[in-house]
Amino acid sequence: MEVGIIGSGIIGLASALALVEAGYSVKVVARELPGDDSQNWASPWAGAGILPYPESEGHDLQINTFKYYWALAHRDPTTGVQVVDVTEYFDDRDDDSAIWYKRLVPKYRVLDAQELPEKAKLGIRYQSLTVNPAIFLPWVQNVLLDKGVRFYRAEVKSIDEARSILETQVIVNASGLGALDIAADKAVVPVRGQTLHVKSNSHEIVMFQGSHYTYQIPRMYSGGVIIGGVSQEGSWDKKADAVTRTDIIQRFKELTQGKVDYSDPQKHIQDIVAFRPGRKGGYRLEREGSVIHAYGFNTLGYTYSYGVGLRVKKLVDSILGESKPPRCRL
Ligand SMILES: Cc1cc2nc3c(=O)[nH]c(=O)nc-3n(C[C@H](O)[C@H](O)[C@H](O)COP(=O)(O)OP(=O)(O)OC[C@H]3O[C@@H](n4cnc5c(N)ncnc54)[C@H](O)[C@@H]3O)c2cc1C
Ligand SMILES: *[C@@H]1O[C@H](CO)[C@@H](O)[C@H](O)[C@H]1NC(C)=O
């Protein structure tokens, strides 16, 4: 069976991958494709850490994703996927009872009180992964091209328009923020992020969550790390803001007790501003007739990606199951 996908961000690509691995034939239509550095899509601009989140839905999706990237990092590091040490601090909890992924990630341990920076109430350390989107997105696209997937560049205004371009009945809507002006789903909302790519030879993820959201994520092969961040729901401001940049640098310096200072402009590679595909009430991952919805993954698109792909594949299987002729009762 043929499956059409709208969108070639990490969600559309992971869906395509899971579908072709299962033997489906796949076509993709997207306004932006891997290699495009427009701010109109999110995937090139993520850190991207594979970072499960305590209060989140879809643990199975995150577990499957973790396993996929873990295997890939060991099989082929030229994919831009790398194993890294992670330190997470929280000031909104003092025990690790909500850290459901402690049984998933290698080398998990809770930090002692004297290892915590000022104001943190809980610290944990473990191993996880980073994905460099500039390397990984084109890599996946090439794998898909090798497997016969075809990519079409177009902005579609409706599912039916996608059907007529791709000539497939089954459509996966993985359009991220989509075309907001025509969004049939009013719950979809941009969540603005601003980060700074700085020169550094650190290979560790450091993350502080709770009253503020401050992090460093290494970008494999780039000679640097991404520091952040902010989450500004509803903002469409495409320009990097100098006050936010200074604030992020300052927050990171405090987090490392003054040991890491990225304020020297010589270290700055690039300001990044991009818009996460948010959705009030959480992501949408379900089937409606011959349409499969897969959007609204907000801050965690990479962390959910391959798990979403596998779920999309299952939902497509269920369509196939229904279209089989009834069994002969002899
Ligand atoms: C600063 C920042 C840091 C982040 N860090 C992380 C991180 O560390 N870990 C993590 O897991 N996630 C992170 N994220 C979130 C992650 O980037 C997103 O969740 C993810 O990229 C969403 O992928 P997507 O495929 O749903 O959407 P997108 O990447 O936005 O892709 C949407 C696709 O649909 C296409 N499209 C849209 N509308 C149409 C249309 N009408 N017709 C045709 N094509 C259309 C687009 O062209 C594009 O191909 C971060 C995001 C930001 C902004
Ligand atoms: C497709 O997804 C977008 C979000 O990317 C959403 O706004 C739109 O309503 C969806 N289309 C349909 C027909 O569900």
PDB file of C-alpha atoms in Angstrom, residues 75-327:
ATOM      1  CA  ARG A  75      26.124   1.570  14.571  1.00  0.00           C
ATOM      2  CA  ASP A  76      26.997   4.719  12.642  1.00  0.00           C
ATOM      3  CA  PRO A  77      28.258   7.944  14.270  1.00  0.00           C
ATOM      4  CA  THR A  78      28.303   9.718  10.885  1.00  0.00           C
ATOM      5  CA  THR A  79      24.535  10.092  11.382  1.00  0.00           C
ATOM      6  CA  GLY A  80      25.280  12.941  13.817  1.00  0.00           C
ATOM      7  CA  VAL A  81      23.840  10.960  16.732  1.00  0.00           C
ATOM      8  CA  GLN A  82      26.059  10.695  19.788  1.00  0.00           C
ATOM      9  CA  VAL A  83      25.945   9.264  23.312  1.00  0.00           C
ATOM     10  CA  VAL A  84      26.455  11.989  25.940  1.00  0.00           C
ATOM     11  CA  ASP A  85      26.407  12.357  29.714  1.00  0.00           C
ATOM     12  CA  VAL A  86      23.377  14.255  30.987  1.00  0.00           C
ATOM     13  CA  THR A  87      23.010  16.177  34.232  1.00  0.00           C
ATOM     14  CA  GLU A  88      19.515  17.396  35.027  1.00  0.00           C
ATOM     15  CA  TYR A  89      18.675  19.723  37.894  1.00  0.00           C
ATOM     16  CA  PHE A  90      15.215  20.611  39.150  1.00  0.00           C
ATOM     17  CA  ASP A  91      13.993  23.208  41.635  1.00  0.00           C
ATOM     18  CA  ASP A  92      10.338  22.126  41.464  1.00  0.00           C
ATOM     19  CA  ARG A  93      10.760  18.723  43.185  1.00  0.00           C
ATOM     20  CA  ASP A  94      13.072  17.155  45.715  1.00  0.00           C
ATOM     21  CA  ASP A  95      12.794  13.468  44.914  1.00  0.00           C
ATOM     22  CA  ASP A  96      13.027  11.407  41.761  1.00  0.00           C
ATOM     23  CA  SER A  97       9.674   9.612  42.022  1.00  0.00           C
ATOM     24  CA  ALA A  98       8.435  11.211  38.763  1.00  0.00           C
ATOM     25  CA  ILE A  99      11.600  10.331  36.827  1.00  0.00           C
ATOM     26  CA  TRP A 100       9.972   7.348  35.129  1.00  0.00           C
ATOM     27  CA  TYR A 101      12.897   6.999  32.692  1.00  0.00           C
ATOM     28  CA  LYS A 102      15.380   6.079  35.449  1.00  0.00           C
ATOM     29  CA  ARG A 103      14.833   2.443  34.452  1.00  0.00           C
ATOM     30  CA  LEU A 104      15.518   3.202  30.793  1.00  0.00           C
ATOM     31  CA  VAL A 105      18.690   5.290  30.682  1.00  0.00           C
ATOM     32  CA  PRO A 106      22.153   3.833  31.428  1.00  0.00           C
ATOM     33  CA  LYS A 107      24.239   4.892  34.441  1.00  0.00           C
ATOM     34  CA  TYR A 108      21.375   6.630  36.230  1.00  0.00           C
ATOM     35  CA  ARG A 109      22.104   8.078  39.662  1.00  0.00           C
ATOM     36  CA  VAL A 110      20.740  10.748  41.979  1.00  0.00           C
ATOM     37  CA  LEU A 111      23.286  13.413  42.905  1.00  0.00           C
ATOM     38  CA  ASP A 112      24.234  14.104  46.512  1.00  0.00           C
ATOM     39  CA  ALA A 113      23.120  17.386  48.029  1.00  0.00           C
ATOM     40  CA  GLN A 114      26.664  18.804  47.928  1.00  0.00           C
ATOM     41  CA  GLU A 115      26.826  18.221  44.150  1.00  0.00           C
ATOM     42  CA  LEU A 116      23.844  20.495  43.495  1.00  0.00           C
ATOM     43  CA  PRO A 117      24.165  24.101  42.352  1.00  0.00           C
ATOM     44  CA  GLU A 118      22.498  26.778  44.448  1.00  0.00           C
ATOM     45  CA  LYS A 119      18.669  26.594  44.391  1.00  0.00           C
ATOM     46  CA  ALA A 120      18.468  23.122  42.834  1.00  0.00           C
ATOM     47  CA  LYS A 121      16.530  20.598  44.926  1.00  0.00           C
ATOM     48  CA  LEU A 122      17.146  17.477  42.859  1.00  0.00           C
ATOM     49  CA  GLY A 123      19.951  16.474  40.519  1.00  0.00           C
ATOM     50  CA  ILE A 124      20.265  13.328  38.419  1.00  0.00           C
ATOM     51  CA  ARG A 125      22.922  12.030  36.077  1.00  0.00           C
ATOM     52  CA  TYR A 126      22.625   9.466  33.295  1.00  0.00           C
ATOM     53  CA  GLN A 127      23.519   8.796  29.681  1.00  0.00           C
ATOM     54  CA  SER A 128      21.425   9.813  26.726  1.00  0.00           C
ATOM     55  CA  LEU A 129      21.904  11.127  23.188  1.00  0.00           C
ATOM     56  CA  THR A 130      22.110  14.215  21.056  1.00  0.00           C
ATOM     57  CA  VAL A 131      21.147  14.512  17.415  1.00  0.00           C
ATOM     58  CA  ASN A 132      22.734  17.173  15.210  1.00  0.00           C
ATOM     59  CA  PRO A 133      19.818  18.056  12.886  1.00  0.00           C
ATOM     60  CA  ALA A 134      22.105  19.545  10.203  1.00  0.00           C
ATOM     61  CA  ILE A 135      23.628  16.085   9.727  1.00  0.00           C
ATOM     62  CA  PHE A 136      20.802  13.787  10.742  1.00  0.00           C
ATOM     63  CA  LEU A 137      17.931  15.216   8.650  1.00  0.00           C
ATOM     64  CA  PRO A 138      19.805  14.925   5.316  1.00  0.00           C
ATOM     65  CA  TRP A 139      21.066  11.488   6.387  1.00  0.00           C
ATOM     66  CA  VAL A 140      17.510  10.201   6.917  1.00  0.00           C
ATOM     67  CA  GLN A 141      16.372  11.762   3.669  1.00  0.00           C
ATOM     68  CA  ASN A 142      19.158   9.935   1.817  1.00  0.00           C
ATOM     69  CA  VAL A 143      18.241   6.616   3.421  1.00  0.00           C
ATOM     70  CA  LEU A 144      14.639   7.208   2.319  1.00  0.00           C
ATOM     71  CA  LEU A 145      15.645   8.205  -1.227  1.00  0.00           C
ATOM     72  CA  ASP A 146      17.680   4.985  -1.458  1.00  0.00           C
ATOM     73  CA  LYS A 147      14.571   3.053  -0.470  1.00  0.00           C
ATOM     74  CA  GLY A 148      12.563   4.707  -3.235  1.00  0.00           C
ATOM     75  CA  VAL A 149      10.715   7.375  -1.248  1.00  0.00           C
ATOM     76  CA  ARG A 150       9.843  10.392  -3.382  1.00  0.00           C
ATOM     77  CA  PHE A 151       9.848  13.966  -2.096  1.00  0.00           C
ATOM     78  CA  TYR A 152       7.731  16.757  -3.577  1.00  0.00           C
ATOM     79  CA  ARG A 153       8.119  20.389  -2.621  1.00  0.00           C
ATOM     80  CA  ALA A 154       4.771  22.171  -2.255  1.00  0.00           C
ATOM     81  CA  GLU A 155       2.649  23.900   0.332  1.00  0.00           C
ATOM     82  CA  VAL A 156      -0.696  22.156   0.527  1.00  0.00           C
ATOM     83  CA  LYS A 157      -3.876  23.838   1.719  1.00  0.00           C
ATOM     84  CA  SER A 158      -5.794  20.670   2.523  1.00  0.00           C
ATOM     85  CA  ILE A 159      -5.539  16.911   2.924  1.00  0.00           C
ATOM     86  CA  ASP A 160      -7.296  16.510  -0.428  1.00  0.00           C
ATOM     87  CA  GLU A 161      -4.689  18.653  -2.130  1.00  0.00           C
ATOM     88  CA  ALA A 162      -1.996  16.375  -0.659  1.00  0.00           C
ATOM     89  CA  ARG A 163      -3.962  13.359  -1.943  1.00  0.00           C
ATOM     90  CA  SER A 164      -4.059  14.746  -5.449  1.00  0.00           C
ATOM     91  CA  ILE A 165      -0.325  15.616  -5.518  1.00  0.00           C
ATOM     92  CA  LEU A 166       0.794  12.307  -4.011  1.00  0.00           C
ATOM     93  CA  GLU A 167      -1.933  10.106  -5.510  1.00  0.00           C
ATOM     94  CA  THR A 168      -2.388   8.227  -2.250  1.00  0.00           C
ATOM     95  CA  GLN A 169      -5.560   7.761  -0.250  1.00  0.00           C
ATOM     96  CA  VAL A 170      -3.838   7.381   3.133  1.00  0.00           C
ATOM     97  CA  ILE A 171      -2.289  10.623   4.386  1.00  0.00           C
ATOM     98  CA  VAL A 172      -0.141  11.225   7.444  1.00  0.00           C
ATOM     99  CA  ASN A 173      -0.435  14.846   8.583  1.00  0.00           C
ATOM    100  CA  ALA A 174       2.984  15.591  10.095  1.00  0.00           C
ATOM    101  CA  SER A 175       2.977  19.280   9.264  1.00  0.00           C
ATOM    102  CA  GLY A 176       4.192  20.653  12.596  1.00  0.00           C
ATOM    103  CA  LEU A 177       2.739  24.119  12.877  1.00  0.00           C
ATOM    104  CA  GLY A 178       1.267  23.592   9.430  1.00  0.00           C
ATOM    105  CA  ALA A 179      -0.015  26.635   7.664  1.00  0.00           C
ATOM    106  CA  LEU A 180      -1.427  28.427  10.700  1.00  0.00           C
ATOM    107  CA  ASP A 181      -3.579  30.733   8.623  1.00  0.00           C
ATOM    108  CA  ILE A 182      -5.579  27.741   7.397  1.00  0.00           C
ATOM    109  CA  ALA A 183      -5.272  25.580  10.523  1.00  0.00           C
ATOM    110  CA  ALA A 184      -8.381  23.494  10.950  1.00  0.00           C
ATOM    111  CA  ASP A 185      -7.067  22.720  14.432  1.00  0.00           C
ATOM    112  CA  LYS A 186      -7.331  25.885  16.506  1.00  0.00           C
ATOM    113  CA  ALA A 187      -5.372  24.320  19.389  1.00  0.00           C
ATOM    114  CA  VAL A 188      -2.115  24.492  17.385  1.00  0.00           C
ATOM    115  CA  VAL A 189       0.158  27.248  18.686  1.00  0.00           C
ATOM    116  CA  PRO A 190       3.769  28.365  18.101  1.00  0.00           C
ATOM    117  CA  VAL A 191       6.091  28.191  21.095  1.00  0.00           C
ATOM    118  CA  ARG A 192       9.028  30.485  20.420  1.00  0.00           C
ATOM    119  CA  GLY A 193      12.510  29.332  21.352  1.00  0.00           C
ATOM    120  CA  GLN A 194      15.733  31.309  21.325  1.00  0.00           C
ATOM    121  CA  THR A 195      19.158  29.719  21.742  1.00  0.00           C
ATOM    122  CA  LEU A 196      22.803  30.513  21.066  1.00  0.00           C
ATOM    123  CA  HIS A 197      25.285  28.242  19.307  1.00  0.00           C
ATOM    124  CA  VAL A 198      28.653  28.811  21.006  1.00  0.00           C
ATOM    125  CA  LYS A 199      32.142  27.374  20.571  1.00  0.00           C
ATOM    126  CA  SER A 200      32.912  24.838  23.285  1.00  0.00           C
ATOM    127  CA  ASN A 201      34.529  21.462  23.626  1.00  0.00           C
ATOM    128  CA  SER A 202      32.071  20.231  26.227  1.00  0.00           C
ATOM    129  CA  HIS A 203      30.331  16.953  25.408  1.00  0.00           C
ATOM    130  CA  GLU A 204      27.737  17.071  28.163  1.00  0.00           C
ATOM    131  CA  ILE A 205      24.090  17.976  28.347  1.00  0.00           C
ATOM    132  CA  VAL A 206      23.317  20.183  31.334  1.00  0.00           C
ATOM    133  CA  MET A 207      19.680  20.996  31.987  1.00  0.00           C
ATOM    134  CA  PHE A 208      17.934  23.024  34.696  1.00  0.00           C
ATOM    135  CA  GLN A 209      14.141  22.876  34.902  1.00  0.00           C
ATOM    136  CA  GLY A 210      11.496  24.329  37.174  1.00  0.00           C
ATOM    137  CA  SER A 211      11.398  28.069  37.858  1.00  0.00           C
ATOM    138  CA  HIS A 212      13.601  28.590  34.774  1.00  0.00           C
ATOM    139  CA  TYR A 213      14.661  26.536  31.805  1.00  0.00           C
ATOM    140  CA  THR A 214      18.405  26.688  31.185  1.00  0.00           C
ATOM    141  CA  TYR A 215      20.447  24.194  29.218  1.00  0.00           C
ATOM    142  CA  GLN A 216      23.460  23.245  27.155  1.00  0.00           C
ATOM    143  CA  ILE A 217      23.266  20.627  24.421  1.00  0.00           C
ATOM    144  CA  PRO A 218      26.404  19.572  22.486  1.00  0.00           C
ATOM    145  CA  ARG A 219      26.189  19.652  18.685  1.00  0.00           C
ATOM    146  CA  MET A 220      28.271  16.803  17.372  1.00  0.00           C
ATOM    147  CA  TYR A 221      30.933  17.777  14.767  1.00  0.00           C
ATOM    148  CA  SER A 222      30.120  21.509  15.113  1.00  0.00           C
ATOM    149  CA  GLY A 223      32.811  22.427  17.641  1.00  0.00           C
ATOM    150  CA  GLY A 224      30.150  23.866  19.858  1.00  0.00           C
ATOM    151  CA  VAL A 225      27.090  23.567  22.031  1.00  0.00           C
ATOM    152  CA  ILE A 226      23.610  25.087  21.982  1.00  0.00           C
ATOM    153  CA  ILE A 227      22.674  27.066  25.084  1.00  0.00           C
ATOM    154  CA  GLY A 228      19.154  28.104  25.924  1.00  0.00           C
ATOM    155  CA  GLY A 229      16.406  28.688  26.456  1.00  0.00           C
ATOM    156  CA  VAL A 230      12.996  30.221  26.497  1.00  0.00           C
ATOM    157  CA  SER A 231       9.473  28.952  25.784  1.00  0.00           C
ATOM    158  CA  GLN A 232       7.229  31.788  24.608  1.00  0.00           C
ATOM    159  CA  GLU A 233       3.796  30.568  23.651  1.00  0.00           C
ATOM    160  CA  GLY A 234       2.048  32.513  20.913  1.00  0.00           C
ATOM    161  CA  SER A 235       5.051  34.634  19.928  1.00  0.00           C
ATOM    162  CA  TRP A 236       5.978  34.871  16.252  1.00  0.00           C
ATOM    163  CA  ASP A 237       8.963  37.212  16.713  1.00  0.00           C
ATOM    164  CA  LYS A 238      11.585  35.916  14.285  1.00  0.00           C
ATOM    165  CA  LYS A 239      14.400  38.199  15.444  1.00  0.00           C
ATOM    166  CA  ALA A 240      16.935  37.190  18.089  1.00  0.00           C
ATOM    167  CA  ASP A 241      16.605  39.359  21.137  1.00  0.00           C
ATOM    168  CA  ALA A 242      19.874  40.645  22.717  1.00  0.00           C
ATOM    169  CA  VAL A 243      18.388  40.812  26.218  1.00  0.00           C
ATOM    170  CA  THR A 244      17.357  37.149  26.026  1.00  0.00           C
ATOM    171  CA  ARG A 245      20.809  36.200  24.718  1.00  0.00           C
ATOM    172  CA  THR A 246      22.540  37.936  27.653  1.00  0.00           C
ATOM    173  CA  ASP A 247      20.080  36.409  30.103  1.00  0.00           C
ATOM    174  CA  ILE A 248      20.711  32.870  28.811  1.00  0.00           C
ATOM    175  CA  ILE A 249      24.503  33.349  29.071  1.00  0.00           C
ATOM    176  CA  GLN A 250      24.101  34.693  32.625  1.00  0.00           C
ATOM    177  CA  ARG A 251      21.765  31.879  33.694  1.00  0.00           C
ATOM    178  CA  PHE A 252      24.187  29.270  32.373  1.00  0.00           C
ATOM    179  CA  LYS A 253      27.088  30.921  34.169  1.00  0.00           C
ATOM    180  CA  GLU A 254      25.151  30.827  37.453  1.00  0.00           C
ATOM    181  CA  LEU A 255      24.161  27.227  36.875  1.00  0.00           C
ATOM    182  CA  THR A 256      27.827  26.242  36.574  1.00  0.00           C
ATOM    183  CA  GLN A 257      28.753  28.379  39.591  1.00  0.00           C
ATOM    184  CA  GLY A 258      30.736  30.752  37.393  1.00  0.00           C
ATOM    185  CA  LYS A 259      32.863  28.016  35.855  1.00  0.00           C
ATOM    186  CA  VAL A 260      31.450  28.253  32.341  1.00  0.00           C
ATOM    187  CA  ASP A 261      31.143  31.705  30.845  1.00  0.00           C
ATOM    188  CA  TYR A 262      30.023  32.029  27.213  1.00  0.00           C
ATOM    189  CA  SER A 263      29.809  35.848  27.250  1.00  0.00           C
ATOM    190  CA  ASP A 264      32.860  36.394  24.987  1.00  0.00           C
ATOM    191  CA  PRO A 265      31.367  37.333  21.561  1.00  0.00           C
ATOM    192  CA  GLN A 266      34.344  35.560  19.914  1.00  0.00           C
ATOM    193  CA  LYS A 267      32.743  32.308  21.082  1.00  0.00           C
ATOM    194  CA  HIS A 268      29.351  33.049  19.485  1.00  0.00           C
ATOM    195  CA  ILE A 269      28.620  31.111  16.310  1.00  0.00           C
ATOM    196  CA  GLN A 270      24.930  31.880  15.723  1.00  0.00           C
ATOM    197  CA  ASP A 271      21.736  33.104  17.388  1.00  0.00           C
ATOM    198  CA  ILE A 272      18.839  30.739  16.781  1.00  0.00           C
ATOM    199  CA  VAL A 273      15.151  31.654  16.884  1.00  0.00           C
ATOM    200  CA  ALA A 274      12.566  29.042  15.995  1.00  0.00           C
ATOM    201  CA  PHE A 275       8.999  27.984  16.715  1.00  0.00           C
ATOM    202  CA  ARG A 276       8.058  24.674  18.296  1.00  0.00           C
ATOM    203  CA  PRO A 277       4.814  23.130  17.122  1.00  0.00           C
ATOM    204  CA  GLY A 278       2.775  23.396  20.317  1.00  0.00           C
ATOM    205  CA  ARG A 279      -0.791  22.252  20.805  1.00  0.00           C
ATOM    206  CA  LYS A 280      -3.090  23.127  23.673  1.00  0.00           C
ATOM    207  CA  GLY A 281      -3.972  19.839  25.361  1.00  0.00           C
ATOM    208  CA  GLY A 282      -0.904  18.025  24.010  1.00  0.00           C
ATOM    209  CA  TYR A 283       0.145  16.304  20.826  1.00  0.00           C
ATOM    210  CA  ARG A 284      -2.268  14.645  18.446  1.00  0.00           C
ATOM    211  CA  LEU A 285      -1.444  11.100  17.378  1.00  0.00           C
ATOM    212  CA  GLU A 286      -4.470   9.233  16.124  1.00  0.00           C
ATOM    213  CA  ARG A 287      -6.251   7.942  13.088  1.00  0.00           C
ATOM    214  CA  GLU A 288      -9.364   9.489  11.584  1.00  0.00           C
ATOM    215  CA  GLY A 289     -10.541   7.419   8.619  1.00  0.00           C
ATOM    216  CA  SER A 290      -7.659   7.355   6.164  1.00  0.00           C
ATOM    217  CA  VAL A 291      -5.880  10.337   7.784  1.00  0.00           C
ATOM    218  CA  ILE A 292      -3.291   9.877  10.504  1.00  0.00           C
ATOM    219  CA  HIS A 293      -2.630  12.921  12.650  1.00  0.00           C
ATOM    220  CA  ALA A 294       0.923  13.265  13.991  1.00  0.00           C
ATOM    221  CA  TYR A 295       1.618  16.799  15.155  1.00  0.00           C
ATOM    222  CA  GLY A 296       1.937  19.073  18.175  1.00  0.00           C
ATOM    223  CA  PHE A 297       5.110  17.587  19.716  1.00  0.00           C
ATOM    224  CA  ASN A 298       6.222  20.990  20.968  1.00  0.00           C
ATOM    225  CA  THR A 299       9.578  20.894  22.833  1.00  0.00           C
ATOM    226  CA  LEU A 300      10.064  17.139  22.441  1.00  0.00           C
ATOM    227  CA  GLY A 301       9.773  16.305  18.740  1.00  0.00           C
ATOM    228  CA  TYR A 302      13.103  14.480  18.566  1.00  0.00           C
ATOM    229  CA  THR A 303      12.485  12.703  21.873  1.00  0.00           C
ATOM    230  CA  TYR A 304       9.198  11.311  20.508  1.00  0.00           C
ATOM    231  CA  SER A 305      10.217  10.912  16.863  1.00  0.00           C
ATOM    232  CA  TYR A 306      10.924   7.262  16.100  1.00  0.00           C
ATOM    233  CA  GLY A 307       8.310   6.108  18.608  1.00  0.00           C
ATOM    234  CA  VAL A 308       5.794   8.253  16.745  1.00  0.00           C
ATOM    235  CA  GLY A 309       6.978   6.694  13.475  1.00  0.00           C
ATOM    236  CA  LEU A 310       6.306   3.190  14.817  1.00  0.00           C
ATOM    237  CA  ARG A 311       2.857   4.254  16.068  1.00  0.00           C
ATOM    238  CA  VAL A 312       2.026   5.815  12.698  1.00  0.00           C
ATOM    239  CA  LYS A 313       3.014   2.538  11.063  1.00  0.00           C
ATOM    240  CA  LYS A 314       0.626   0.639  13.393  1.00  0.00           C
ATOM    241  CA  LEU A 315      -2.195   3.029  12.562  1.00  0.00           C
ATOM    242  CA  VAL A 316      -1.542   2.488   8.849  1.00  0.00           C
ATOM    243  CA  ASP A 317      -1.568  -1.297   9.483  1.00  0.00           C
ATOM    244  CA  SER A 318      -5.035  -0.900  10.976  1.00  0.00           C
ATOM    245  CA  ILE A 319      -6.300   0.683   7.740  1.00  0.00           C
ATOM    246  CA  LEU A 320      -4.797  -2.177   5.765  1.00  0.00           C
ATOM    247  CA  GLY A 321      -6.472  -4.673   8.117  1.00  0.00           C
ATOM    248  CA  GLU A 322      -9.868  -3.177   7.350  1.00  0.00           C
ATOM    249  CA  SER A 323      -9.374  -3.098   3.599  1.00  0.00           C
ATOM    250  CA  LYS A 324      -8.546  -6.834   3.389  1.00  0.00           C
ATOM    251  CA  PRO A 325     -11.322  -8.858   1.798  1.00  0.00           C
ATOM    252  CA  PRO A 326     -13.399 -10.820   4.352  1.00  0.00           C
ATOM    253  CA  ARG A 327     -12.111 -14.331   5.007  1.00  0.00           C
TER     254      ARG A 327
END
